[in-house]
Amino acid sequence: MANTSRINGLRPVKHLNGSPFNGQSNLYYIASAADEILVGDALKLSGSSDAYGNPGADLATTEVPIGVVIGIMQSKFDPGGKLTTGAVSLDLPAAAQIAASGSGYVLVADSPDVVMEVETSNGTPAVTDVGLNATVANGARTSSTVTSPLTLDVATLAVTATLNLRVLGFSQKVGNEVGASAKVLVMFNRHQFGAVGTTGV
């Protein structure tokens, strides 16, 4: 039976030692998003911060990632302790994304040992791909996108050390099989907090 495609980006499921992911995250500031940013997207450091010193981030592709978005803060959130003025939108899609070129705050699971589930695209994965590295395909997104279109790009699977994801295995659950649109377990192969001597941003 073929897999059903349900793309929703990277989803943290546990830590590398097998302990469950408990939702721990840190606050990051998006100053001017390169594209729409949603829950499930991989982020990189932007090399700046907000006025309070919270680290800045932006959408990652091939850059060294900092983590995965697990929450979008309400648009008027201010880390100084109060909401900013103006109208608040609680409706989709505005409540589910940081708009392209927009700003705001996101919660990021930035521990380098987080194991995530992601759907594969652009090819058919095989059992021999376990242990290989790959990069993300961020997918097409617009102002109406409410779920992350990020997938693991099967066409990039290789032993190359600079690729961002490491394939740990296939998700062992009902409805998932080795084949097109399979869900695989991955962790960041490169990470800003995961290695000694990582280049600063």
Short mmCIF file of C-alpha atoms in Angstrom, two decimals:
data_model
loop_
_atom_site.label_atom_id
_atom_site.label_comp_id
_atom_site.label_asym_id
_atom_site.label_seq_id
_atom_site.Cartn_x
_atom_site.Cartn_y
_atom_site.Cartn_z
CA MET A 1 0.00 0.00 0.00
CA ALA A 2 1.43 3.39 -1.00
CA ASN A 3 2.23 6.06 1.57
CA THR A 4 -0.12 9.00 1.92
CA SER A 5 1.65 12.33 1.48
CA ARG A 6 1.06 14.63 4.46
CA ILE A 7 3.88 17.16 4.38
CA ASN A 8 4.26 19.23 7.55
CA GLY A 9 7.97 19.96 7.85
CA LEU A 10 10.27 18.69 10.58
CA ARG A 11 8.49 17.39 13.68
CA PRO A 12 10.56 16.72 16.83
CA VAL A 13 9.72 13.31 18.28
CA LYS A 14 12.50 12.42 20.74
CA HIS A 15 16.12 12.92 21.70
CA LEU A 16 19.00 10.84 20.41
CA ASN A 17 19.23 8.91 23.69
CA GLY A 18 15.59 7.76 23.26
CA SER A 19 14.02 10.12 25.81
CA PRO A 20 10.81 11.78 24.59
CA PHE A 21 10.82 15.32 23.25
CA ASN A 22 9.10 17.43 25.89
CA GLY A 23 8.59 20.66 23.96
CA GLN A 24 11.57 22.56 25.36
CA SER A 25 12.44 25.53 23.17
CA ASN A 26 14.02 28.98 23.10
CA LEU A 27 12.83 32.32 21.78
CA TYR A 28 14.26 33.67 18.51
CA TYR A 29 13.55 36.89 16.62
CA ILE A 30 12.82 37.08 12.91
CA ALA A 31 13.74 40.59 11.71
CA SER A 32 12.82 40.20 8.03
CA ALA A 33 11.84 36.70 6.93
CA ALA A 34 13.42 35.47 3.69
CA ASP A 35 10.13 33.65 2.98
CA GLU A 36 7.07 32.62 4.96
CA ILE A 37 8.19 30.86 8.15
CA LEU A 38 5.99 28.16 9.71
CA VAL A 39 6.06 25.50 12.39
CA GLY A 40 8.30 22.70 11.12
CA ASP A 41 10.80 24.91 9.30
CA ALA A 42 14.56 24.71 9.86
CA LEU A 43 16.16 27.99 10.90
CA LYS A 44 19.66 29.44 10.81
CA LEU A 45 21.14 32.24 12.90
CA SER A 46 20.81 35.64 11.23
CA GLY A 47 23.85 37.18 12.92
CA SER A 48 21.88 39.80 14.85
CA SER A 49 19.34 40.08 17.67
CA ASP A 50 16.35 42.10 18.77
CA ALA A 51 16.60 45.16 21.02
CA TYR A 52 16.53 42.91 24.10
CA GLY A 53 19.35 40.65 22.93
CA ASN A 54 17.22 37.68 21.87
CA PRO A 55 19.07 35.92 19.02
CA GLY A 56 17.94 36.51 15.46
CA ALA A 57 17.13 33.73 13.00
CA ASP A 58 15.83 33.16 9.48
CA LEU A 59 14.82 30.33 7.15
CA ALA A 60 17.66 27.86 6.50
CA THR A 61 18.44 25.95 3.33
CA THR A 62 22.05 24.80 3.06
CA GLU A 63 23.39 26.91 5.94
CA VAL A 64 24.29 25.49 9.37
CA PRO A 65 20.93 25.25 11.20
CA ILE A 66 20.12 26.33 14.71
CA GLY A 67 16.95 24.27 15.13
CA VAL A 68 13.35 23.72 14.09
CA VAL A 69 10.36 26.03 14.66
CA ILE A 70 7.81 24.53 17.07
CA GLY A 71 5.73 27.65 17.70
CA ILE A 72 4.84 31.03 16.19
CA MET A 73 4.33 33.74 18.79
CA GLN A 74 1.27 35.97 18.60
CA SER A 75 2.03 38.92 16.33
CA LYS A 76 1.88 41.56 19.09
CA PHE A 77 4.07 39.65 21.54
CA ASP A 78 6.84 41.76 23.05
CA PRO A 79 9.55 40.08 25.18
CA GLY A 80 9.82 43.29 27.21
CA GLY A 81 6.72 42.18 29.09
CA LYS A 82 3.69 43.61 27.29
CA LEU A 83 1.83 43.38 24.01
CA THR A 84 2.51 46.06 21.44
CA THR A 85 -0.33 48.24 20.19
CA GLY A 86 -2.50 47.59 17.15
CA ALA A 87 -4.97 45.00 15.93
CA VAL A 88 -4.42 41.31 16.63
CA SER A 89 -5.16 38.63 14.04
CA LEU A 90 -5.99 35.21 15.43
CA ASP A 91 -7.14 33.85 12.08
CA LEU A 92 -5.31 31.62 9.62
CA PRO A 93 -3.00 32.03 7.83
CA ALA A 94 -1.67 35.10 9.68
CA ALA A 95 -1.62 33.34 13.05
CA ALA A 96 0.33 30.38 11.65
CA GLN A 97 3.25 32.12 9.98
CA ILE A 98 5.78 34.91 9.95
CA ALA A 99 5.03 36.54 6.60
CA ALA A 100 7.73 36.90 3.95
CA SER A 101 9.73 40.04 4.75
CA GLY A 102 7.79 40.22 8.02
CA SER A 103 9.07 40.19 11.58
CA GLY A 104 8.10 38.40 14.76
CA TYR A 105 9.09 35.81 17.34
CA VAL A 106 9.25 32.04 17.11
CA LEU A 107 9.93 29.19 19.53
CA VAL A 108 12.76 26.97 18.33
CA ALA A 109 13.78 23.48 19.45
CA ASP A 110 17.50 24.18 19.26
CA SER A 111 19.05 21.22 21.07
CA PRO A 112 21.49 19.50 18.67
CA ASP A 113 20.37 16.00 19.73
CA VAL A 114 16.69 16.37 18.77
CA VAL A 115 15.40 13.59 16.49
CA MET A 116 12.75 14.73 14.01
CA GLU A 117 10.33 13.09 11.61
CA VAL A 118 10.09 14.43 8.06
CA GLU A 119 8.52 13.33 4.78
CA THR A 120 10.73 12.55 1.80
CA SER A 121 10.30 14.07 -1.66
CA ASN A 122 11.97 14.31 -5.07
CA GLY A 123 12.67 10.57 -5.27
CA THR A 124 12.06 7.25 -3.57
CA PRO A 125 14.10 6.50 -0.45
CA ALA A 126 15.50 3.02 0.19
CA VAL A 127 16.70 1.14 3.26
CA THR A 128 20.26 1.68 2.03
CA ASP A 129 19.79 5.42 2.56
CA VAL A 130 19.84 5.04 6.35
CA GLY A 131 23.02 6.70 7.60
CA LEU A 132 23.35 9.04 4.63
CA ASN A 133 23.12 12.81 4.77
CA ALA A 134 20.72 15.05 2.85
CA THR A 135 19.48 18.60 2.62
CA VAL A 136 16.02 20.09 3.06
CA ALA A 137 13.71 21.18 0.27
CA ASN A 138 11.81 24.16 1.67
CA GLY A 139 8.97 23.88 -0.86
CA ALA A 140 6.74 26.54 -2.32
CA ARG A 141 5.03 28.77 0.23
CA THR A 142 2.74 31.78 -0.02
CA SER A 143 0.84 34.16 2.24
CA SER A 144 -1.90 31.49 2.51
CA THR A 145 0.39 28.61 3.56
CA VAL A 146 -0.45 27.28 7.04
CA THR A 147 1.73 24.14 7.27
CA SER A 148 5.42 23.85 6.48
CA PRO A 149 6.10 22.44 2.99
CA LEU A 150 9.62 21.40 4.04
CA THR A 151 10.71 17.87 3.06
CA LEU A 152 13.90 15.83 2.89
CA ASP A 153 15.23 16.02 -0.66
CA VAL A 154 15.96 12.40 -1.64
CA ALA A 155 17.94 13.59 -4.68
CA THR A 156 20.58 15.05 -2.35
CA LEU A 157 21.24 11.88 -0.32
CA ALA A 158 25.00 11.34 -0.09
CA VAL A 159 27.88 10.80 2.32
CA THR A 160 28.78 14.51 2.01
CA ALA A 161 29.67 15.90 5.44
CA THR A 162 28.30 19.39 4.78
CA LEU A 163 24.69 18.31 4.18
CA ASN A 164 22.34 19.36 6.98
CA LEU A 165 20.32 16.24 7.82
CA ARG A 166 21.39 12.73 8.84
CA VAL A 167 18.93 9.89 8.12
CA LEU A 168 18.57 7.72 11.24
CA GLY A 169 15.89 5.35 9.93
CA PHE A 170 12.30 5.06 8.79
CA SER A 171 9.46 5.93 11.18
CA GLN A 172 8.12 2.70 12.61
CA LYS A 173 4.39 3.28 12.58
CA VAL A 174 1.25 2.06 10.90
CA GLY A 175 0.77 3.61 7.46
CA ASN A 176 4.45 4.23 6.78
CA GLU A 177 6.50 1.97 4.55
CA VAL A 178 9.79 2.19 2.67
CA GLY A 179 8.90 3.97 -0.55
CA ALA A 180 7.81 7.29 -2.02
CA SER A 181 6.59 9.90 0.51
CA ALA A 182 7.95 7.85 3.42
CA LYS A 183 8.41 9.50 6.80
CA VAL A 184 12.00 9.18 8.02
CA LEU A 185 13.70 10.01 11.29
CA VAL A 186 16.52 12.53 11.03
CA MET A 187 18.71 14.76 13.15
CA PHE A 188 20.77 17.76 12.18
CA ASN A 189 24.10 16.58 10.79
CA ARG A 190 25.44 20.11 11.26
CA HIS A 191 24.28 22.37 14.09
CA GLN A 192 25.41 25.71 15.52
CA PHE A 193 25.55 24.18 19.00
CA GLY A 194 26.60 20.69 17.99
CA ALA A 195 30.32 20.83 17.31
CA VAL A 196 33.50 22.35 18.66
CA GLY A 197 34.78 25.25 16.61
CA THR A 198 31.65 25.98 14.58
CA THR A 199 32.08 29.19 12.56
CA GLY A 200 30.20 32.16 14.03
CA VAL A 201 27.55 34.08 12.10
#
